[in-house]
Amino acid sequence: MKAEVGDSLVVESNKVDAAPRQGEIVEVRGEDGGPPYAVKWSDGHEGLVYPGADAHVVPAQH
């Protein structure tokens, strides 16, 4: 997985009726765009994330 600052990280829910979690990548701490990522989630919380198989990156619109 590779990302840049400004891209979105989407984590799919494992619950049928739950919406995916989405946030903006504000810092890339890994090499060559790899994790971990500092993410500001849509609910305002921020955290350091090592994305799993249920996550994907959506490139920012430049």
Short mmCIF file of C-alpha atoms in Angstrom, two decimals:
data_model
loop_
_atom_site.label_atom_id
_atom_site.label_comp_id
_atom_site.label_asym_id
_atom_site.label_seq_id
_atom_site.Cartn_x
_atom_site.Cartn_y
_atom_site.Cartn_z
CA MET A 1 0.00 0.00 0.00
CA LYS A 2 1.31 3.44 -0.92
CA ALA A 3 -0.13 6.84 -0.08
CA GLU A 4 0.66 10.54 -0.11
CA VAL A 5 -0.35 13.32 2.26
CA GLY A 6 -3.86 14.42 1.30
CA ASP A 7 -5.02 10.98 0.14
CA SER A 8 -7.96 9.35 1.90
CA LEU A 9 -7.77 6.14 3.85
CA VAL A 10 -10.97 4.09 3.80
CA VAL A 11 -11.45 1.20 6.23
CA GLU A 12 -14.38 -1.05 5.38
CA SER A 13 -16.59 -2.14 8.26
CA ASN A 14 -16.95 -5.77 9.23
CA LYS A 15 -20.57 -5.05 10.25
CA VAL A 16 -23.33 -5.27 7.64
CA ASP A 17 -25.08 -1.98 8.44
CA ALA A 18 -22.02 0.08 9.38
CA ALA A 19 -20.51 2.66 7.05
CA PRO A 20 -16.82 2.55 6.17
CA ARG A 21 -14.49 4.74 8.22
CA GLN A 22 -12.80 7.48 6.20
CA GLY A 23 -10.00 9.88 7.02
CA GLU A 24 -7.37 12.10 5.47
CA ILE A 25 -3.73 11.04 5.55
CA VAL A 26 -1.87 13.94 7.17
CA GLU A 27 1.56 12.28 7.46
CA VAL A 28 3.28 9.31 5.84
CA ARG A 29 5.84 7.81 8.21
CA GLY A 30 6.90 4.75 6.22
CA GLU A 31 9.36 4.52 3.37
CA ASP A 32 8.22 5.11 -0.22
CA GLY A 33 4.66 6.02 0.78
CA GLY A 34 4.18 2.98 2.99
CA PRO A 35 2.58 2.79 6.44
CA PRO A 36 2.25 3.80 9.14
CA TYR A 37 0.05 6.80 8.36
CA ALA A 38 -1.09 9.60 10.63
CA VAL A 39 -4.79 9.95 9.79
CA LYS A 40 -7.35 12.61 10.69
CA TRP A 41 -10.65 10.75 10.72
CA SER A 42 -13.93 12.28 9.58
CA ASP A 43 -15.09 12.41 13.23
CA GLY A 44 -12.15 14.70 14.10
CA HIS A 45 -10.00 12.13 15.89
CA GLU A 46 -6.40 11.59 14.80
CA GLY A 47 -4.33 8.46 15.07
CA LEU A 48 -1.41 6.44 13.76
CA VAL A 49 -2.61 3.61 11.51
CA TYR A 50 -1.07 0.46 10.12
CA PRO A 51 -3.85 -0.41 7.64
CA GLY A 52 -5.04 -3.99 7.33
CA ALA A 53 -6.55 -5.93 4.45
CA ASP A 54 -9.88 -4.15 4.99
CA ALA A 55 -8.39 -0.75 4.07
CA HIS A 56 -7.59 1.02 0.83
CA VAL A 57 -6.19 4.39 -0.25
CA VAL A 58 -8.16 6.81 -2.42
CA PRO A 59 -5.81 9.27 -4.16
CA ALA A 60 -6.49 12.96 -3.61
CA GLN A 61 -7.92 14.99 -6.47
CA HIS A 62 -5.13 17.36 -7.55
#
